Amino acid sequence: MGAQLPRSPLAPDGFPDLPRIGGLSVATAEAGLRYSGRPDVMLARLAPGSAVAGVFTRSATRSAAVLDCQSKIRFHSQAGAAILVNSGNANAFTGKAGEDAVKALTRAVAGVLDVPEARVFSASTGVIGEPLPHEPITARLGNLAAALSPDGLAQAARAIVTTDTFPKGSGTTVKIDGQPVRIAGIAKGSGMIAPDMATMLVYIFTDAAIDQPILQSIVSALNETTFNCITVDGDTSTSDTLLVAATGASGIRVTEHSMAFMEGLRRVMLDLAHQIVRDGEGATKFVTVSVTGASSDRDARTHAKAIANSPLVKTAIAGEDPNWGRVVMAVGKSGAPADRDTLTIWFGDILVARDGWVNPEYSEDAAARYMKNADIEIHVDLGLGGGRATVWTCDLTHGYIDINADYRS
Amino acid sequence: MGAQLPRSPLAPDGFPDLPRIGGLSVATAEAGLRYSGRPDVMLARLAPGSAVAGVFTRSATRSAAVLDCQSKIRFHSQAGAAILVNSGNANAFTGKAGEDAVKALTRAVAGVLDVPEARVFSASTGVIGEPLPHEPITARLGNLAAALSPDGLAQAARAIVTTDTFPKGSGTTVKIDGQPVRIAGIAKGSGMIAPDMATMLVYIFTDAAIDQPILQSIVSALNETTFNCITVDGDTSTSDTLLVAATGASGIRVTEHSMAFMEGLRRVMLDLAHQIVRDGEGATKFVTVSVTGASSDRDARTHAKAIANSPLVKTAIAGEDPNWGRVVMAVGKSGAPADRDTLTIWFGDILVARDGWVNPEYSEDAAARYMKNADIEIHVDLGLGGGRATVWTCDLTHGYIDINADYRS
């Protein structure tokens, strides 16, 4: 598996205290699929009445587990539900055998926990193209079921990682009609060693009571401005999965008009999304790219992603070089409308260029000093309309090459 | 300007002997715009009756010189023509001053060579965002005009480079009705040091006699499968320019039915395109990505470009890792139709995966040995239809990071 990677310099100080979610219990186990001396399987049980919503990779070569989850996510039931995740083997591009493994695993979980098979969601992350040996997992399901605990989520954050350099968690408690509603989530992100893949897995739980279609529409909408607005290298995994489960244990009913709940969920999703970027392969800078003044929000996102995915922009940031010319280049190549002569660019508070040329008061020295920060903000105003978007990314460094080229499994 | 880069390990043995093109004369000069001790300006004169066709960057933030060329390229005239190129300053994102510089330069050339201003094409490559001091160039135009020579093209290949590690030339002589028709071209490619940009400039000359609209349609068509099918990092310059000029000096008339001419021109264009990839920043591998069996040629190219631009694929190649899972990932994310279960992947002659899973006879050792070659071929068959495309790229190495992040101008 190559050497253990050092903890990202952008990592948070520690793992947060997550609120306990009624109706959720979690256990982990060591199945030894690829890693040893650490948990690599997580099992979560959701109480009867839980609603589960999901967003999945749009890859045309998505994994068997993703296809299985997608087929089940709209199944409405008052029965309980379960989530099974393993790290070490992605069970992706494994043909019919991959589908059989998903079926065997979800059926076994259904039997052990007495929930419908159509309510068992699974995910796998790790090496691709190797058959998933599901027996080591099914053999441990009895022990996992016995170990299910309301406090298991923090340990689960450690079980689902592959080569992440820190476990990722986020939680909040919001008040609805004066009553507390809790939200807690975990994620794994884009650390990997060849031939693993940078799968993003996110599991968020709340004790709010929400109808599944409403939960799904809230999650889909919030996903657009959180997880869909982060990028490490523009590559898309075959297995990206976000599940949000609402157990209803708080007894507080949430609708699409519950702004406090949506804001709390958005905060947790954005925090986890940012943590994934902060653990980007080789990252030394956390970069916020804001685009305003576009013809539409969609155009703004196209520009922001072009900037955030540009290897030339990302290497310049790694080199602490205020290379605004590369930002102009990225805007130009994005395919969305732009007018050179109405472009304005800021690095942080520094006005770099406006009206199609460098700002006469621009100081390269001041900009170079700004680029030494660990958190960098690039703001482009197109001067065309009211469209806006924000995208988060990291820099492209020797560390990325080290992780993806130099190590061999 | 940072340190002189070592010659690319993928460079050809030497600069080719180019056939002399009647009706073309070329001179170079040292204007000292940024470099010293080397030529940095090229002037080409084309005899009356020459046809000039061009293809330009689609960037929305294209440079003043590109906009000027585009406005002139359809101007039909029996007068002579000229091309002026400088390296060291790109005159891009320089607002109104940039347009004024282009006008001053092209007007001065028109005066010195007695050709219409509308027949003077220019290009600039180098630092962006700095005003182009055109006086050092205009002051040398008299000497340049006096030095125009039928043998100047090889020296011009050296004048237009920025941080390319070798000058790029290619030529051929084809027979039409038993008579020789000559084609010779030069190019600069994607070597750069911050804050320069990876501008591609290509100038090709032939002594064939061709009507401008026919030359333009031939060049536009051939460009699609040559220069438009190479990628180093997916970033697009503000100044990419390809000009093809036909002087007619051979007296041989070429039409869109002259297969020998088209094949010769295609060979020169492809050779120059490949040389640009072979001089890609930090390149240690020349990679041919072929996609067959797509639903359309367009879909095939979308898949091939997704593979060729994927940082994960490119770093795996740099690491000599036969990481076919990343090829699957890139196909999946491209957005064009693909079916996991009909995918077949070869590395060279090695059948890696078929029918959605790794080939049972696949040998990782054999594939790893293959990846040690300097020239790598990746072939993906989608099993969907008859669409095909080939794209050329290079690997993504520490050298790329060195050039784009570590050096500072």
mmCIF file of N, CA, C and O in Angstrom, chain A residues 202-258:
data_model
loop_
_atom_site.group_PDB
_atom_site.id
_atom_site.type_symbol
_atom_site.label_atom_id
_atom_site.label_comp_id
_atom_site.label_asym_id
_atom_site.label_seq_id
_atom_site.Cartn_x
_atom_site.Cartn_y
_atom_site.Cartn_z
ATOM 1 N N VAL A 202 -19.966 9.776 1.655
ATOM 2 C CA VAL A 202 -20.470 10.664 2.707
ATOM 3 C C VAL A 202 -21.743 10.060 3.286
ATOM 4 O O VAL A 202 -22.645 9.666 2.534
ATOM 5 N N TYR A 203 -21.803 9.982 4.619
ATOM 6 C CA TYR A 203 -23.006 9.490 5.301
ATOM 7 C C TYR A 203 -23.394 10.499 6.357
ATOM 8 O O TYR A 203 -22.590 10.819 7.235
ATOM 9 N N ILE A 204 -24.610 11.006 6.241
ATOM 10 C CA ILE A 204 -25.095 12.027 7.170
ATOM 11 C C ILE A 204 -26.404 11.532 7.784
ATOM 12 O O ILE A 204 -27.244 10.946 7.088
ATOM 13 N N PHE A 205 -26.545 11.743 9.083
ATOM 14 C CA PHE A 205 -27.714 11.256 9.807
ATOM 15 C C PHE A 205 -28.344 12.406 10.579
ATOM 16 O O PHE A 205 -27.652 13.300 11.067
ATOM 17 N N THR A 206 -29.666 12.357 10.696
ATOM 18 C CA THR A 206 -30.368 13.347 11.506
ATOM 19 C C THR A 206 -31.544 12.679 12.197
ATOM 20 O O THR A 206 -32.090 11.688 11.686
ATOM 21 N N ASP A 207 -31.902 13.218 13.356
ATOM 22 C CA ASP A 207 -33.068 12.666 14.047
ATOM 23 C C ASP A 207 -34.339 13.417 13.689
ATOM 24 O O ASP A 207 -35.381 13.214 14.302
ATOM 25 N N ALA A 208 -34.272 14.270 12.677
ATOM 26 C CA ALA A 208 -35.482 14.925 12.182
ATOM 27 C C ALA A 208 -36.410 13.887 11.550
ATOM 28 O O ALA A 208 -35.965 12.826 11.118
ATOM 29 N N ALA A 209 -37.684 14.203 11.506
ATOM 30 C CA ALA A 209 -38.665 13.360 10.802
ATOM 31 C C ALA A 209 -38.981 14.035 9.468
ATOM 32 O O ALA A 209 -39.480 15.167 9.455
ATOM 33 N N ILE A 210 -38.636 13.371 8.387
ATOM 34 C CA ILE A 210 -38.803 13.989 7.063
ATOM 35 C C ILE A 210 -39.316 12.941 6.087
ATOM 36 O O ILE A 210 -38.821 11.818 6.061
ATOM 37 N N ASP A 211 -40.278 13.306 5.279
ATOM 38 C CA ASP A 211 -40.722 12.414 4.213
ATOM 39 C C ASP A 211 -39.595 12.243 3.201
ATOM 40 O O ASP A 211 -38.893 13.207 2.865
ATOM 41 N N GLN A 212 -39.455 11.013 2.685
ATOM 42 C CA GLN A 212 -38.330 10.734 1.785
ATOM 43 C C GLN A 212 -38.266 11.686 0.588
ATOM 44 O O GLN A 212 -37.193 12.211 0.277
ATOM 45 N N PRO A 213 -39.383 11.939 -0.122
ATOM 46 C CA PRO A 213 -39.268 12.826 -1.299
ATOM 47 C C PRO A 213 -38.781 14.228 -0.928
ATOM 48 O O PRO A 213 -38.035 14.849 -1.682
ATOM 49 N N ILE A 214 -39.193 14.710 0.240
ATOM 50 C CA ILE A 214 -38.737 16.040 0.666
ATOM 51 C C ILE A 214 -37.252 15.994 1.013
ATOM 52 O O ILE A 214 -36.470 16.855 0.608
ATOM 53 N N LEU A 215 -36.863 14.947 1.750
ATOM 54 C CA LEU A 215 -35.438 14.807 2.091
ATOM 55 C C LEU A 215 -34.599 14.731 0.819
ATOM 56 O O LEU A 215 -33.557 15.387 0.687
ATOM 57 N N GLN A 216 -35.094 13.939 -0.146
ATOM 58 C CA GLN A 216 -34.330 13.802 -1.396
ATOM 59 C C GLN A 216 -34.191 15.141 -2.100
ATOM 60 O O GLN A 216 -33.113 15.476 -2.596
ATOM 61 N N SER A 217 -35.255 15.917 -2.159
ATOM 62 C CA SER A 217 -35.148 17.178 -2.906
ATOM 63 C C SER A 217 -34.255 18.164 -2.163
ATOM 64 O O SER A 217 -33.504 18.917 -2.795
ATOM 65 N N ILE A 218 -34.302 18.147 -0.824
ATOM 66 C CA ILE A 218 -33.403 19.025 -0.059
ATOM 67 C C ILE A 218 -31.943 18.620 -0.300
ATOM 68 O O ILE A 218 -31.077 19.461 -0.570
ATOM 69 N N VAL A 219 -31.672 17.317 -0.209
ATOM 70 C CA VAL A 219 -30.295 16.831 -0.359
ATOM 71 C C VAL A 219 -29.778 17.108 -1.774
ATOM 72 O O VAL A 219 -28.648 17.570 -1.966
ATOM 73 N N SER A 220 -30.609 16.838 -2.764
ATOM 74 C CA SER A 220 -30.182 17.081 -4.150
ATOM 75 C C SER A 220 -29.859 18.555 -4.367
ATOM 76 O O SER A 220 -28.864 18.893 -5.023
ATOM 77 N N ALA A 221 -30.687 19.427 -3.817
ATOM 78 C CA ALA A 221 -30.459 20.856 -4.011
ATOM 79 C C ALA A 221 -29.199 21.308 -3.282
ATOM 80 O O ALA A 221 -28.352 22.009 -3.856
ATOM 81 N N LEU A 222 -29.029 20.885 -2.026
ATOM 82 C CA LEU A 222 -27.847 21.323 -1.266
ATOM 83 C C LEU A 222 -26.565 20.726 -1.846
ATOM 84 O O LEU A 222 -25.502 21.340 -1.780
ATOM 85 N N ASN A 223 -26.682 19.540 -2.432
ATOM 86 C CA ASN A 223 -25.505 18.906 -3.026
ATOM 87 C C ASN A 223 -24.904 19.765 -4.130
ATOM 88 O O ASN A 223 -23.689 19.801 -4.327
ATOM 89 N N GLU A 224 -25.769 20.494 -4.845
ATOM 90 C CA GLU A 224 -25.293 21.290 -5.986
ATOM 91 C C GLU A 224 -24.281 22.350 -5.577
ATOM 92 O O GLU A 224 -23.371 22.662 -6.342
ATOM 93 N N THR A 225 -24.459 22.924 -4.388
ATOM 94 C CA THR A 225 -23.567 24.018 -3.979
ATOM 95 C C THR A 225 -22.561 23.566 -2.921
ATOM 96 O O THR A 225 -21.849 24.393 -2.355
ATOM 97 N N THR A 226 -22.514 22.259 -2.637
ATOM 98 C CA THR A 226 -21.539 21.765 -1.651
ATOM 99 C C THR A 226 -20.635 20.732 -2.325
ATOM 100 O O THR A 226 -19.633 21.103 -2.923
ATOM 101 N N PHE A 227 -21.029 19.461 -2.292
ATOM 102 C CA PHE A 227 -20.143 18.429 -2.840
ATOM 103 C C PHE A 227 -19.928 18.569 -4.346
ATOM 104 O O PHE A 227 -18.875 18.222 -4.857
ATOM 105 N N ASN A 228 -20.914 19.076 -5.045
ATOM 106 C CA ASN A 228 -20.741 19.261 -6.492
ATOM 107 C C ASN A 228 -19.915 20.499 -6.820
ATOM 108 O O ASN A 228 -19.657 20.772 -7.990
ATOM 109 N N CYS A 229 -19.496 21.230 -5.815
ATOM 110 C CA CYS A 229 -18.657 22.412 -6.047
ATOM 111 C C CYS A 229 -17.264 22.238 -5.460
ATOM 112 O O CYS A 229 -16.574 23.224 -5.205
ATOM 113 N N ILE A 230 -16.856 21.012 -5.237
ATOM 114 C CA ILE A 230 -15.465 20.792 -4.855
ATOM 115 C C ILE A 230 -14.799 19.980 -5.955
ATOM 116 O O ILE A 230 -15.432 19.192 -6.656
ATOM 117 N N THR A 231 -13.511 20.202 -6.121
ATOM 118 C CA THR A 231 -12.760 19.450 -7.107
ATOM 119 C C THR A 231 -11.316 19.385 -6.651
ATOM 120 O O THR A 231 -10.766 20.367 -6.157
ATOM 121 N N VAL A 232 -10.749 18.192 -6.733
ATOM 122 C CA VAL A 232 -9.326 18.060 -6.449
ATOM 123 C C VAL A 232 -8.556 18.010 -7.758
ATOM 124 O O VAL A 232 -7.633 18.771 -7.985
ATOM 125 N N ASP A 233 -8.967 17.137 -8.671
ATOM 126 C CA ASP A 233 -8.250 17.035 -9.940
ATOM 127 C C ASP A 233 -9.185 16.881 -11.126
ATOM 128 O O ASP A 233 -8.741 16.536 -12.216
ATOM 129 N N GLY A 234 -10.478 17.105 -10.912
ATOM 130 C CA GLY A 234 -11.411 17.018 -12.028
ATOM 131 C C GLY A 234 -11.759 15.605 -12.411
ATOM 132 O O GLY A 234 -12.579 15.383 -13.310
ATOM 133 N N ASP A 235 -11.151 14.630 -11.752
ATOM 134 C CA ASP A 235 -11.484 13.243 -12.052
ATOM 135 C C ASP A 235 -12.651 12.786 -11.177
ATOM 136 O O ASP A 235 -12.784 13.198 -10.031
ATOM 137 N N THR A 236 -13.486 11.940 -11.743
ATOM 138 C CA THR A 236 -14.725 11.519 -11.100
ATOM 139 C C THR A 236 -14.646 10.039 -10.778
ATOM 140 O O THR A 236 -14.323 9.234 -11.635
ATOM 141 N N SER A 237 -14.981 9.691 -9.551
ATOM 142 C CA SER A 237 -14.911 8.289 -9.164
ATOM 143 C C SER A 237 -16.075 7.495 -9.731
ATOM 144 O O SER A 237 -17.129 8.031 -10.041
ATOM 145 N N THR A 238 -15.889 6.186 -9.820
ATOM 146 C CA THR A 238 -16.970 5.286 -10.219
ATOM 147 C C THR A 238 -17.907 4.997 -9.066
ATOM 148 O O THR A 238 -18.900 4.308 -9.242
ATOM 149 N N SER A 239 -17.598 5.459 -7.858
ATOM 150 C CA SER A 239 -18.327 5.013 -6.666
ATOM 151 C C SER A 239 -18.824 6.137 -5.768
ATOM 152 O O SER A 239 -19.353 5.852 -4.689
ATOM 153 N N ASP A 240 -18.687 7.397 -6.176
ATOM 154 C CA ASP A 240 -19.092 8.498 -5.290
ATOM 155 C C ASP A 240 -20.516 8.308 -4.779
ATOM 156 O O ASP A 240 -21.442 8.103 -5.559
ATOM 157 N N THR A 241 -20.684 8.408 -3.479
ATOM 158 C CA THR A 241 -21.983 8.161 -2.853
ATOM 159 C C THR A 241 -22.187 9.129 -1.696
ATOM 160 O O THR A 241 -21.313 9.283 -0.851
ATOM 161 N N LEU A 242 -23.342 9.771 -1.678
ATOM 162 C CA LEU A 242 -23.777 10.578 -0.533
ATOM 163 C C LEU A 242 -25.133 10.051 -0.091
ATOM 164 O O LEU A 242 -26.069 10.004 -0.893
ATOM 165 N N LEU A 243 -25.227 9.596 1.153
ATOM 166 C CA LEU A 243 -26.516 9.169 1.698
ATOM 167 C C LEU A 243 -26.852 10.051 2.897
ATOM 168 O O LEU A 243 -25.981 10.325 3.730
ATOM 169 N N VAL A 244 -28.093 10.485 2.976
ATOM 170 C CA VAL A 244 -28.575 11.227 4.142
ATOM 171 C C VAL A 244 -29.793 10.488 4.675
ATOM 172 O O VAL A 244 -30.747 10.243 3.933
ATOM 173 N N ALA A 245 -29.741 10.104 5.955
ATOM 174 C CA ALA A 245 -30.837 9.338 6.558
ATOM 175 C C ALA A 245 -31.447 10.138 7.703
ATOM 176 O O ALA A 245 -30.735 10.693 8.538
ATOM 177 N N ALA A 246 -32.762 10.182 7.728
ATOM 178 C CA ALA A 246 -33.491 10.890 8.788
ATOM 179 C C ALA A 246 -34.294 9.866 9.574
ATOM 180 O O ALA A 246 -35.190 9.226 9.023
ATOM 181 N N THR A 247 -33.943 9.712 10.857
ATOM 182 C CA THR A 247 -34.574 8.648 11.650
ATOM 183 C C THR A 247 -35.922 9.051 12.238
ATOM 184 O O THR A 247 -36.726 8.192 12.599
ATOM 185 N N GLY A 248 -36.151 10.350 12.409
ATOM 186 C CA GLY A 248 -37.397 10.791 13.022
ATOM 187 C C GLY A 248 -37.427 10.714 14.539
ATOM 188 O O GLY A 248 -38.444 11.046 15.170
ATOM 189 N N ALA A 249 -36.307 10.278 15.141
ATOM 190 C CA ALA A 249 -36.303 10.038 16.593
ATOM 191 C C ALA A 249 -36.569 11.299 17.410
ATOM 192 O O ALA A 249 -37.044 11.218 18.545
ATOM 193 N N SER A 250 -36.297 12.467 16.883
ATOM 194 C CA SER A 250 -36.543 13.704 17.636
ATOM 195 C C SER A 250 -38.027 14.019 17.716
ATOM 196 O O SER A 250 -38.452 14.834 18.534
ATOM 197 N N GLY A 251 -38.793 13.407 16.842
ATOM 198 C CA GLY A 251 -40.213 13.720 16.786
ATOM 199 C C GLY A 251 -40.520 15.051 16.133
ATOM 200 O O GLY A 251 -41.677 15.450 16.010
ATOM 201 N N ILE A 252 -39.487 15.747 15.683
ATOM 202 C CA ILE A 252 -39.679 17.064 15.043
ATOM 203 C C ILE A 252 -39.810 16.868 13.539
ATOM 204 O O ILE A 252 -38.906 16.344 12.896
ATOM 205 N N ARG A 253 -40.923 17.320 13.001
ATOM 206 C CA ARG A 253 -41.157 17.145 11.565
ATOM 207 C C ARG A 253 -40.534 18.303 10.791
ATOM 208 O O ARG A 253 -40.691 19.467 11.173
ATOM 209 N N VAL A 254 -39.814 17.939 9.737
ATOM 210 C CA VAL A 254 -39.136 18.936 8.911
ATOM 211 C C VAL A 254 -39.733 18.918 7.512
ATOM 212 O O VAL A 254 -39.985 17.843 6.958
ATOM 213 N N THR A 255 -39.974 20.092 6.968
ATOM 214 C CA THR A 255 -40.468 20.191 5.588
ATOM 215 C C THR A 255 -39.472 21.022 4.784
ATOM 216 O O THR A 255 -38.457 21.472 5.311
ATOM 217 N N GLU A 256 -39.816 21.231 3.521
ATOM 218 C CA GLU A 256 -38.926 22.032 2.678
ATOM 219 C C GLU A 256 -38.937 23.496 3.094
ATOM 220 O O GLU A 256 -38.181 24.297 2.551
ATOM 221 N N HIS A 257 -39.782 23.853 4.071
ATOM 222 C CA HIS A 257 -39.809 25.244 4.529
ATOM 223 C C HIS A 257 -39.013 25.431 5.814
ATOM 224 O O HIS A 257 -38.985 26.535 6.357
ATOM 225 N N SER A 258 -38.376 24.380 6.321
ATOM 226 C CA SER A 258 -37.621 24.482 7.576
ATOM 227 C C SER A 258 -36.238 25.044 7.290
ATOM 228 O O SER A 258 -35.269 24.306 7.101
#
